[in-house]
Amino acid sequence: MMDSRKNPMDDLQRSKGDASSSLGRKEPDSHESDESLLNRVAEKDQKAMTSLFDRYGGLVYSVAMRVLRDSKGAEDLLQDVFFQLWRNPKSFLPSRGSLGAWLLVVTRNRAIDVLRRRRPMDSVDDYPISSGENIASKVEQGAMMQKVRTVLTSLPPEQRNAVELAYFEGLSQTEISERTGDPLGTVKTRIRLALISLRKALQA
Amino acid sequence: MNGGRHISQEDLALYAMQALDGEELNALRAHLPTCALCREQLQEIAGDLTVLGLSVEQHPVPEAARQRFMESIAADSPARTTTPIVIAPEPARKRASGISWVPWAIAAALAIAVAGLGVKMRTLNEALQRQGSAMARATEENVHSQRVLRLLMAPSAQHVTLTTKKPSVEPTGHAIYLAERGELIFQGSNLKSLPEGKIYELWLIPADGRAPIPAGLFRPGKSGDASVVMPPLPAGVPAKAFGITIENAAGASTPTMPIVLSGAPDSQGE
């Protein structure tokens, strides 16, 4: 999805498309790499931290809003995610993938925890996030969001629904099965097919 | 589920979304640490799932949230120090030893010189940018100082002393607030230290009944003293009172009860 040479989140950040323009404010040092900014954050450089906040704040806030559907909760989560990064920039390991992808995963998982008022079950964000090479190389700047949306809207409604219930609503497979009335095996198949479609479309 | 075999793609995807449960979850937990292949597949699936986050409707970060974050990291920062600027020395060059090597030596020397100049120019550019930033910061600080001084000397500024409801308790706070300009200085004394992950948050409670407005985050030093100087506040909001709550380290957008210190202005300025 995202290769190690180029960070698609950076592409999105730099893009001029309408969708990506809300990802964050433009900052004069937007060319500075995430790694370099994180190194400065480790030295308590507030300006570097602000740059990262401006670069990814919109993305984090938007995901939190989508899951929580509550601006106050989303704002609090935004603060928590970035404050954790400020306090402990080493919590992100470059070997786990890109910073943008990691922030997305952390935000989504924490938002689900808030939504379900549960303690985190497994720290799945501790696992590395693969950076599929061809997505970063083929998807043009700013087009990725639109592309993902197009893929999702083109999915059969039941596949899309199954994925969204799991990813954005935080339902377990059993809960999805109960909610939709579909057998567990069907739920799994739909999620698998949706992800296959997503991967194929992004690699096309 | 797998009888010792690999985890299915479906279960890996569900696990990556924290949606796997039951026996399948137990089986995965037992298998994953022992299987590099499944961990690799989980990594790829997690990557695929990440892009789902890009499908959401985009919302700009509220300006107040950005300000609050900047305040919280400022409150959590040691005093800023200036990074010394280091100019990289030009690389040393060897002298050519034989006449037949002269053209090559000249070419090599030129290449090294060009490379050295490139490095030097880049370093100088960076230094210039840093100096420009430092100058901008100095200007900002100067403007800030002038605003602080103006607020302290303004005859119409309100002075508010914040205390606990019990007169015997020692922690106090003193606020100087100029509503017409939205300028505020707060000084707290004898404040109790807070546990890790907690912070004090000052609130402006508008006189017109609007929701409390965050007016700064702070943690007291060892002496129990703390201050908030010129937090970003809207101008023209008369204060009914000021209050302080204890919040999580990143602060909050609405106060969390109880209010540990509060106070109302005695008059509309003196």
Short mmCIF file of C-alpha atoms in Angstrom, two decimals:
data_model
loop_
_atom_site.label_atom_id
_atom_site.label_comp_id
_atom_site.label_asym_id
_atom_site.label_seq_id
_atom_site.Cartn_x
_atom_site.Cartn_y
_atom_site.Cartn_z
CA MET A 1 0.00 0.00 0.00
CA MET A 2 2.65 2.50 0.98
CA ASP A 3 6.27 1.91 0.24
CA SER A 4 9.21 2.80 2.34
CA ARG A 5 10.55 5.28 -0.14
CA LYS A 6 7.59 7.56 -0.27
CA ASN A 7 4.87 8.28 2.19
CA PRO A 8 1.44 8.59 0.59
CA MET A 9 0.25 10.55 3.57
CA ASP A 10 2.84 13.13 2.64
CA ASP A 11 1.51 13.06 -0.89
CA LEU A 12 -1.94 13.67 0.40
CA GLN A 13 -0.73 16.42 2.62
CA ARG A 14 1.00 18.18 -0.21
CA SER A 15 -1.81 17.70 -2.65
CA LYS A 16 -3.97 20.54 -3.77
CA GLY A 17 -7.13 18.53 -4.24
CA ASP A 18 -10.25 19.58 -2.37
CA ALA A 19 -10.36 16.42 -0.35
CA SER A 20 -6.83 16.59 0.85
CA SER A 21 -6.76 20.28 1.49
CA SER A 22 -8.56 19.70 4.73
CA LEU A 23 -5.92 17.36 5.98
CA GLY A 24 -4.02 20.13 7.58
CA ARG A 25 -2.75 23.63 7.24
CA LYS A 26 0.09 24.45 4.96
CA GLU A 27 3.22 25.08 6.85
CA PRO A 28 6.45 26.55 5.58
CA ASP A 29 8.47 23.44 6.39
CA SER A 30 6.07 20.96 4.86
CA HIS A 31 8.93 19.46 2.89
CA GLU A 32 10.60 18.32 6.07
CA SER A 33 10.24 14.60 6.52
CA ASP A 34 8.22 13.03 9.29
CA GLU A 35 11.35 11.39 10.58
CA SER A 36 13.19 14.68 10.81
CA LEU A 37 10.25 16.34 12.55
CA LEU A 38 9.98 13.45 15.00
CA ASN A 39 13.66 13.77 15.82
CA ARG A 40 13.06 17.41 16.64
CA VAL A 41 9.96 16.51 18.66
CA ALA A 42 12.16 14.18 20.69
CA GLU A 43 14.15 17.29 21.59
CA LYS A 44 10.91 19.02 22.61
CA ASP A 45 10.77 21.29 19.60
CA GLN A 46 7.24 22.73 19.71
CA LYS A 47 7.43 24.04 16.16
CA ALA A 48 8.17 20.57 14.82
CA MET A 49 5.27 19.17 16.81
CA THR A 50 2.99 21.85 15.45
CA SER A 51 4.10 20.94 11.94
CA LEU A 52 3.14 17.32 12.52
CA PHE A 53 -0.15 18.41 14.02
CA ASP A 54 -0.87 20.57 11.00
CA ARG A 55 0.18 17.78 8.66
CA TYR A 56 -1.96 15.02 10.15
CA GLY A 57 -4.40 16.74 12.49
CA GLY A 58 -7.16 16.94 9.90
CA LEU A 59 -6.84 13.28 9.09
CA VAL A 60 -6.87 12.22 12.73
CA TYR A 61 -9.77 14.51 13.57
CA SER A 62 -11.79 13.32 10.59
CA VAL A 63 -11.37 9.66 11.44
CA ALA A 64 -12.28 10.35 15.06
CA MET A 65 -15.35 12.26 13.90
CA ARG A 66 -16.39 9.41 11.64
CA VAL A 67 -16.20 6.86 14.42
CA LEU A 68 -17.45 8.93 17.35
CA ARG A 69 -19.84 11.25 15.48
CA ASP A 70 -19.20 13.81 18.19
CA SER A 71 -17.01 16.87 17.73
CA LYS A 72 -16.09 17.15 21.41
CA GLY A 73 -15.08 13.52 21.66
CA ALA A 74 -13.18 13.76 18.39
CA GLU A 75 -11.38 16.85 19.57
CA ASP A 76 -10.39 15.23 22.85
CA LEU A 77 -9.11 12.20 20.97
CA LEU A 78 -7.17 14.43 18.61
CA GLN A 79 -5.50 16.07 21.58
CA ASP A 80 -4.73 12.73 23.20
CA VAL A 81 -3.23 11.16 20.10
CA PHE A 82 -0.92 14.07 19.40
CA PHE A 83 -0.09 14.68 23.03
CA GLN A 84 1.03 11.08 23.29
CA LEU A 85 3.23 11.61 20.26
CA TRP A 86 4.61 14.76 21.88
CA ARG A 87 5.31 13.02 25.15
CA ASN A 88 6.70 9.91 23.57
CA PRO A 89 7.67 10.29 19.93
CA LYS A 90 9.47 6.96 20.18
CA SER A 91 6.11 5.27 20.48
CA PHE A 92 6.09 5.39 16.71
CA LEU A 93 8.64 3.11 15.16
CA PRO A 94 9.39 3.75 11.49
CA SER A 95 9.63 -0.02 11.05
CA ARG A 96 5.87 -0.18 11.64
CA GLY A 97 5.10 1.83 8.52
CA SER A 98 4.49 5.47 7.80
CA LEU A 99 3.62 7.91 10.56
CA GLY A 100 0.37 8.89 8.82
CA ALA A 101 -0.78 5.29 8.55
CA TRP A 102 0.16 4.63 12.15
CA LEU A 103 -1.73 7.68 13.36
CA LEU A 104 -4.76 6.52 11.41
CA VAL A 105 -4.64 3.10 13.03
CA VAL A 106 -4.05 4.47 16.51
CA THR A 107 -6.86 6.99 16.12
CA ARG A 108 -9.32 4.49 14.75
CA ASN A 109 -8.54 1.95 17.46
CA ARG A 110 -8.76 4.47 20.27
CA ALA A 111 -11.98 5.87 18.89
CA ILE A 112 -13.45 2.39 18.84
CA ASP A 113 -12.30 1.89 22.43
CA VAL A 114 -14.05 5.12 23.39
CA LEU A 115 -17.12 4.16 21.42
CA ARG A 116 -17.41 0.84 23.14
CA ARG A 117 -16.14 2.15 26.46
CA ARG A 118 -13.82 -0.75 26.60
CA ARG A 119 -10.27 -1.33 27.48
CA PRO A 120 -8.13 -2.09 24.47
CA MET A 121 -8.30 -5.80 23.77
CA ASP A 122 -5.18 -6.49 21.77
CA SER A 123 -2.72 -3.82 20.81
CA VAL A 124 -3.11 -4.47 17.14
CA ASP A 125 -1.48 -1.12 16.39
CA ASP A 126 1.71 -2.61 17.77
CA TYR A 127 1.95 -4.70 14.65
CA PRO A 128 3.70 -3.23 11.64
CA ILE A 129 1.61 -1.79 8.84
CA SER A 130 2.65 -2.92 5.43
CA SER A 131 3.37 -0.25 2.89
CA GLY A 132 2.13 -1.66 -0.38
CA GLU A 133 4.57 -0.46 -2.95
CA ASN A 134 2.30 0.11 -5.88
CA ILE A 135 -0.17 2.37 -4.12
CA ALA A 136 2.41 4.95 -3.26
CA SER A 137 3.90 4.84 -6.71
CA LYS A 138 0.70 4.89 -8.74
CA VAL A 139 -1.82 6.89 -6.85
CA GLU A 140 -1.50 10.53 -7.65
CA GLN A 141 -1.28 13.12 -4.95
CA GLY A 142 -4.62 13.95 -3.54
CA ALA A 143 -6.41 11.29 -5.52
CA MET A 144 -6.17 8.51 -3.00
CA MET A 145 -9.11 9.63 -0.91
CA GLN A 146 -11.37 9.88 -3.86
CA LYS A 147 -10.16 6.55 -5.11
CA VAL A 148 -10.88 4.79 -1.83
CA ARG A 149 -14.31 6.36 -1.70
CA THR A 150 -15.00 5.26 -5.24
CA VAL A 151 -13.95 1.72 -4.41
CA LEU A 152 -16.17 1.63 -1.36
CA THR A 153 -19.21 2.97 -3.17
CA SER A 154 -18.69 0.45 -5.94
CA LEU A 155 -18.77 -2.47 -3.53
CA PRO A 156 -21.96 -4.49 -3.15
CA PRO A 157 -23.85 -2.80 -0.29
CA GLU A 158 -23.67 -5.85 1.96
CA GLN A 159 -19.88 -6.04 1.60
CA ARG A 160 -19.45 -2.37 2.28
CA ASN A 161 -21.80 -2.55 5.22
CA ALA A 162 -19.90 -5.45 6.78
CA VAL A 163 -16.58 -3.63 6.51
CA GLU A 164 -17.97 -0.37 7.83
CA LEU A 165 -19.65 -2.05 10.77
CA ALA A 166 -16.35 -3.62 11.75
CA TYR A 167 -14.02 -0.75 10.94
CA PHE A 168 -16.03 2.32 11.87
CA GLU A 169 -18.65 1.00 14.26
CA GLY A 170 -16.33 -1.36 16.10
CA LEU A 171 -18.65 -4.33 16.01
CA SER A 172 -17.24 -7.81 16.44
CA GLN A 173 -17.89 -10.49 13.88
CA THR A 174 -20.56 -11.97 16.13
CA GLU A 175 -22.24 -8.59 16.56
CA ILE A 176 -22.19 -7.98 12.82
CA SER A 177 -23.76 -11.37 12.29
CA GLU A 178 -26.46 -10.57 14.82
CA ARG A 179 -27.02 -7.07 13.44
CA THR A 180 -27.32 -8.16 9.81
CA GLY A 181 -28.88 -11.54 10.40
CA ASP A 182 -26.21 -13.14 8.22
CA PRO A 183 -24.34 -16.30 9.22
CA LEU A 184 -20.87 -15.73 10.61
CA GLY A 185 -19.27 -17.35 7.58
CA THR A 186 -21.09 -14.96 5.29
CA VAL A 187 -19.90 -11.98 7.30
CA LYS A 188 -16.31 -13.17 7.00
CA THR A 189 -16.63 -13.80 3.30
CA ARG A 190 -18.05 -10.35 2.69
CA ILE A 191 -15.24 -8.69 4.57
CA ARG A 192 -12.65 -10.73 2.70
CA LEU A 193 -14.20 -9.93 -0.68
CA ALA A 194 -14.40 -6.24 0.18
CA LEU A 195 -10.75 -6.14 1.14
CA ILE A 196 -9.76 -8.01 -2.01
CA SER A 197 -11.66 -5.46 -4.10
CA LEU A 198 -10.03 -2.63 -2.20
CA ARG A 199 -6.56 -4.03 -2.72
CA LYS A 200 -7.14 -4.73 -6.39
CA ALA A 201 -8.50 -1.27 -7.05
CA LEU A 202 -5.64 0.41 -5.30
CA GLN A 203 -3.09 -1.70 -7.12
CA ALA A 204 -4.68 -1.17 -10.52
CA MET B 1 -10.02 -23.24 13.78
CA ASN B 2 -6.85 -23.98 11.96
CA GLY B 3 -5.61 -27.09 13.64
CA GLY B 4 -2.13 -25.63 13.76
CA ARG B 5 -2.37 -24.35 10.20
CA HIS B 6 -2.21 -20.74 9.12
CA ILE B 7 -4.82 -18.18 10.05
CA SER B 8 -7.36 -17.35 7.34
CA GLN B 9 -7.34 -13.97 5.64
CA GLU B 10 -10.81 -13.30 7.01
CA ASP B 11 -9.74 -13.83 10.58
CA LEU B 12 -6.60 -11.76 10.13
CA ALA B 13 -8.71 -8.91 8.74
CA LEU B 14 -11.18 -9.19 11.58
CA TYR B 15 -8.34 -9.28 14.08
CA ALA B 16 -6.78 -6.18 12.55
CA MET B 17 -10.11 -4.44 13.11
CA GLN B 18 -10.41 -5.84 16.65
CA ALA B 19 -13.54 -7.59 15.46
CA LEU B 20 -12.45 -11.16 15.93
CA ASP B 21 -13.87 -12.94 18.95
CA GLY B 22 -14.54 -16.38 20.35
CA GLU B 23 -12.41 -19.41 19.69
CA GLU B 24 -10.97 -17.91 16.54
CA LEU B 25 -9.44 -15.09 18.56
CA ASN B 26 -7.86 -17.54 20.98
CA ALA B 27 -6.49 -19.61 18.13
CA LEU B 28 -5.04 -16.55 16.44
CA ARG B 29 -3.44 -15.33 19.64
CA ALA B 30 -1.77 -18.68 20.07
CA HIS B 31 -0.65 -18.95 16.46
CA LEU B 32 0.48 -15.46 15.57
CA PRO B 33 3.57 -15.23 17.77
CA THR B 34 4.89 -18.42 16.23
CA CYS B 35 4.20 -17.71 12.56
CA ALA B 36 6.10 -15.11 10.58
CA LEU B 37 3.97 -15.72 7.49
CA CYS B 38 0.73 -14.88 9.25
CA ARG B 39 2.31 -11.84 10.86
CA GLU B 40 3.39 -10.70 7.42
CA GLN B 41 -0.10 -11.19 6.05
CA LEU B 42 -1.56 -9.33 9.01
CA GLN B 43 0.81 -6.49 8.22
CA GLU B 44 -0.43 -6.34 4.63
CA ILE B 45 -4.06 -6.50 5.65
CA ALA B 46 -3.53 -3.78 8.22
CA GLY B 47 -2.07 -1.67 5.43
CA ASP B 48 -5.13 -2.27 3.28
CA LEU B 49 -7.39 -1.34 6.15
CA THR B 50 -5.52 1.88 6.77
CA VAL B 51 -6.79 3.36 3.54
CA LEU B 52 -10.33 2.90 4.79
CA GLY B 53 -9.56 5.76 7.11
CA LEU B 54 -9.01 7.90 4.05
CA SER B 55 -12.56 7.35 2.89
CA VAL B 56 -14.08 9.44 5.64
CA GLU B 57 -15.47 12.90 5.10
CA GLN B 58 -12.77 15.39 5.88
CA HIS B 59 -13.25 17.89 8.69
CA PRO B 60 -10.81 20.71 9.30
CA VAL B 61 -9.34 20.86 12.79
CA PRO B 62 -11.12 23.62 14.75
CA GLU B 63 -8.78 26.52 15.35
CA ALA B 64 -9.52 26.39 19.07
CA ALA B 65 -8.40 22.75 19.13
CA ARG B 66 -5.14 23.68 17.48
CA GLN B 67 -4.60 26.48 19.97
CA ARG B 68 -5.38 24.15 22.84
CA PHE B 69 -2.86 21.64 21.59
CA MET B 70 -0.19 24.29 21.24
CA GLU B 71 -0.92 25.46 24.76
CA SER B 72 -0.72 21.96 26.13
CA ILE B 73 2.67 21.26 24.58
CA ALA B 74 3.90 24.69 25.66
CA ALA B 75 2.80 23.90 29.21
CA ASP B 76 4.64 20.61 28.95
CA SER B 77 7.84 22.08 27.54
CA PRO B 78 11.05 23.10 29.17
CA ALA B 79 12.35 26.55 28.28
CA ARG B 80 13.29 26.62 24.63
CA THR B 81 16.96 26.72 23.84
CA THR B 82 18.49 27.95 20.68
CA THR B 83 20.12 25.31 18.56
CA PRO B 84 23.64 26.35 17.74
CA ILE B 85 24.27 26.79 14.07
CA VAL B 86 27.13 24.69 12.80
CA ILE B 87 28.70 25.42 9.47
CA ALA B 88 30.14 22.27 7.97
CA PRO B 89 33.79 22.69 7.09
CA GLU B 90 34.74 22.33 3.49
CA PRO B 91 36.23 18.87 2.90
CA ALA B 92 40.01 18.72 2.76
CA ARG B 93 41.46 18.00 -0.66
CA LYS B 94 44.51 16.00 -1.53
CA ARG B 95 47.18 17.45 -3.74
CA ALA B 96 47.86 15.60 -7.02
CA SER B 97 51.19 13.79 -6.96
CA GLY B 98 52.09 13.24 -10.61
CA ILE B 99 51.94 15.41 -13.69
CA SER B 100 49.95 12.78 -15.65
CA TRP B 101 47.26 12.98 -13.04
CA VAL B 102 46.91 16.73 -13.26
CA PRO B 103 43.73 16.82 -15.42
CA TRP B 104 42.09 14.16 -13.27
CA ALA B 105 43.22 15.85 -10.13
CA ILE B 106 41.81 19.16 -11.32
CA ALA B 107 38.53 17.50 -12.24
CA ALA B 108 38.39 15.69 -8.90
CA ALA B 109 39.26 18.85 -7.02
CA LEU B 110 36.58 20.76 -8.88
CA ALA B 111 34.06 18.04 -8.14
CA ILE B 112 34.98 18.07 -4.47
CA ALA B 113 34.88 21.84 -4.42
CA VAL B 114 31.48 21.90 -6.07
CA ALA B 115 30.20 19.27 -3.66
CA GLY B 116 31.68 21.19 -0.77
CA LEU B 117 30.11 24.41 -1.97
CA GLY B 118 26.79 22.62 -2.33
CA VAL B 119 26.98 21.39 1.23
CA LYS B 120 28.02 24.80 2.43
CA MET B 121 25.25 26.56 0.53
CA ARG B 122 22.66 24.16 1.88
CA THR B 123 23.97 24.62 5.39
CA LEU B 124 23.96 28.38 5.00
CA ASN B 125 20.44 28.29 3.65
CA GLU B 126 19.34 26.26 6.64
CA ALA B 127 21.12 28.66 8.96
CA LEU B 128 19.42 31.57 7.23
CA GLN B 129 16.03 29.95 7.62
CA ARG B 130 16.66 29.30 11.31
CA GLN B 131 17.79 32.85 11.87
CA GLY B 132 14.70 34.09 10.07
CA SER B 133 12.56 31.93 12.32
CA ALA B 134 14.42 33.16 15.39
CA MET B 135 13.86 36.76 14.33
CA ALA B 136 10.16 36.10 13.78
CA ARG B 137 9.96 34.52 17.23
CA ALA B 138 11.75 37.48 18.78
CA THR B 139 9.29 39.84 17.12
CA GLU B 140 6.38 37.79 18.36
CA GLU B 141 7.83 37.77 21.87
CA ASN B 142 8.26 41.52 21.77
CA VAL B 143 4.67 42.06 20.70
CA HIS B 144 3.57 39.62 23.38
CA SER B 145 5.53 41.47 26.07
CA GLN B 146 3.97 44.76 25.04
CA ARG B 147 0.50 43.25 25.30
CA VAL B 148 1.29 41.88 28.76
CA LEU B 149 2.51 45.25 29.91
CA ARG B 150 -0.55 47.00 28.47
CA LEU B 151 -2.86 44.58 30.27
CA LEU B 152 -1.06 44.99 33.59
CA MET B 153 -1.32 48.77 33.35
CA ALA B 154 -4.86 49.02 31.98
CA PRO B 155 -7.07 50.83 34.50
CA SER B 156 -10.16 49.02 33.22
CA ALA B 157 -8.69 45.54 33.67
CA GLN B 158 -10.59 43.33 36.10
CA HIS B 159 -8.67 41.70 38.93
CA VAL B 160 -10.10 38.46 40.22
CA THR B 161 -8.89 36.41 43.14
CA LEU B 162 -9.77 32.75 42.95
CA THR B 163 -10.00 30.70 46.12
CA THR B 164 -11.51 27.45 47.26
CA LYS B 165 -14.89 27.71 48.92
CA LYS B 166 -13.32 26.79 52.24
CA PRO B 167 -11.40 29.80 53.49
CA SER B 168 -8.88 27.70 55.34
CA VAL B 169 -7.55 26.06 52.18
CA GLU B 170 -4.42 27.70 50.91
CA PRO B 171 -4.43 27.40 47.10
CA THR B 172 -5.31 30.68 45.44
CA GLY B 173 -5.35 32.19 42.03
CA HIS B 174 -5.36 35.73 40.81
CA ALA B 175 -6.62 36.70 37.38
CA ILE B 176 -6.28 39.98 35.55
CA TYR B 177 -8.73 40.12 32.71
CA LEU B 178 -9.48 42.77 30.12
CA ALA B 179 -12.71 41.68 28.50
CA GLU B 180 -12.71 44.20 25.67
CA ARG B 181 -9.46 42.77 24.34
CA GLY B 182 -9.81 39.21 25.54
CA GLU B 183 -6.53 39.48 27.44
CA LEU B 184 -5.83 37.53 30.57
CA ILE B 185 -3.03 36.90 33.01
CA PHE B 186 -3.49 34.33 35.73
CA GLN B 187 -1.20 33.60 38.64
CA GLY B 188 -1.81 30.63 40.90
CA SER B 189 -0.17 30.01 44.26
CA ASN B 190 0.08 27.07 46.65
CA LEU B 191 -1.49 24.79 44.11
CA LYS B 192 -1.40 21.12 44.78
CA SER B 193 0.81 19.05 42.53
CA LEU B 194 -0.97 16.78 40.13
CA PRO B 195 -0.43 13.16 39.24
CA GLU B 196 1.14 12.23 35.93
CA GLY B 197 -1.25 12.71 33.06
CA LYS B 198 -3.29 15.44 34.75
CA ILE B 199 -3.21 19.20 34.27
CA TYR B 200 -5.01 22.25 35.57
CA GLU B 201 -7.28 24.05 33.11
CA LEU B 202 -8.46 27.61 33.58
CA TRP B 203 -11.94 28.53 32.37
CA LEU B 204 -13.55 31.82 31.56
CA ILE B 205 -17.23 31.66 32.44
CA PRO B 206 -19.00 34.26 30.29
CA ALA B 207 -21.49 36.60 31.91
CA ASP B 208 -23.99 36.05 29.11
CA GLY B 209 -24.52 32.40 30.01
CA ARG B 210 -22.49 30.93 27.19
CA ALA B 211 -20.50 27.75 27.75
CA PRO B 212 -17.21 28.08 29.65
CA ILE B 213 -14.27 29.00 27.42
CA PRO B 214 -10.90 27.22 27.89
CA ALA B 215 -8.42 29.82 29.08
CA GLY B 216 -5.21 27.89 29.39
CA LEU B 217 -3.51 24.80 30.74
CA PHE B 218 -0.88 24.79 33.45
CA ARG B 219 0.95 22.63 35.93
CA PRO B 220 2.33 24.15 39.12
CA GLY B 221 6.01 23.98 39.88
CA LYS B 222 7.40 22.50 43.07
CA SER B 223 6.51 25.67 44.93
CA GLY B 224 2.89 25.35 43.85
CA ASP B 225 3.06 28.45 41.68
CA ALA B 226 1.83 28.59 38.11
CA SER B 227 0.79 31.17 35.59
CA VAL B 228 -1.14 31.55 32.38
CA VAL B 229 -0.23 34.54 30.28
CA MET B 230 -2.27 35.77 27.36
CA PRO B 231 -4.13 32.62 26.40
CA PRO B 232 -6.03 32.90 23.12
CA LEU B 233 -9.46 34.25 24.07
CA PRO B 234 -12.13 35.99 22.06
CA ALA B 235 -12.40 39.72 22.65
CA GLY B 236 -15.50 41.28 24.12
CA VAL B 237 -16.65 38.49 26.42
CA PRO B 238 -17.47 39.87 29.89
CA ALA B 239 -16.60 37.39 32.64
CA LYS B 240 -19.06 36.17 35.18
CA ALA B 241 -16.35 34.18 36.85
CA PHE B 242 -13.21 32.14 36.38
CA GLY B 243 -12.78 28.55 37.40
CA ILE B 244 -10.11 25.89 37.44
CA THR B 245 -10.60 22.18 36.89
CA ILE B 246 -8.31 19.20 36.72
CA GLU B 247 -8.24 17.61 33.30
CA ASN B 248 -6.32 14.97 31.41
CA ALA B 249 -2.95 16.17 30.21
CA ALA B 250 -4.19 17.28 26.81
CA GLY B 251 -6.87 19.47 28.36
CA ALA B 252 -10.59 19.39 27.65
CA SER B 253 -13.09 21.41 25.66
CA THR B 254 -15.63 21.39 28.48
CA PRO B 255 -14.80 21.48 32.18
CA THR B 256 -14.72 18.28 34.18
CA MET B 257 -16.21 18.67 37.60
CA PRO B 258 -15.37 19.51 40.30
CA ILE B 259 -14.19 23.09 40.02
CA VAL B 260 -11.21 23.24 42.35
CA LEU B 261 -10.83 27.02 42.37
CA SER B 262 -13.24 29.72 41.33
CA GLY B 263 -13.75 33.42 41.62
CA ALA B 264 -15.84 36.26 40.26
CA PRO B 265 -14.76 39.82 39.51
CA ASP B 266 -15.75 42.29 42.22
CA SER B 267 -16.47 45.01 39.72
CA GLN B 268 -16.25 45.81 36.05
CA GLY B 269 -12.74 47.10 36.34
CA GLU B 270 -11.10 49.43 38.70
#
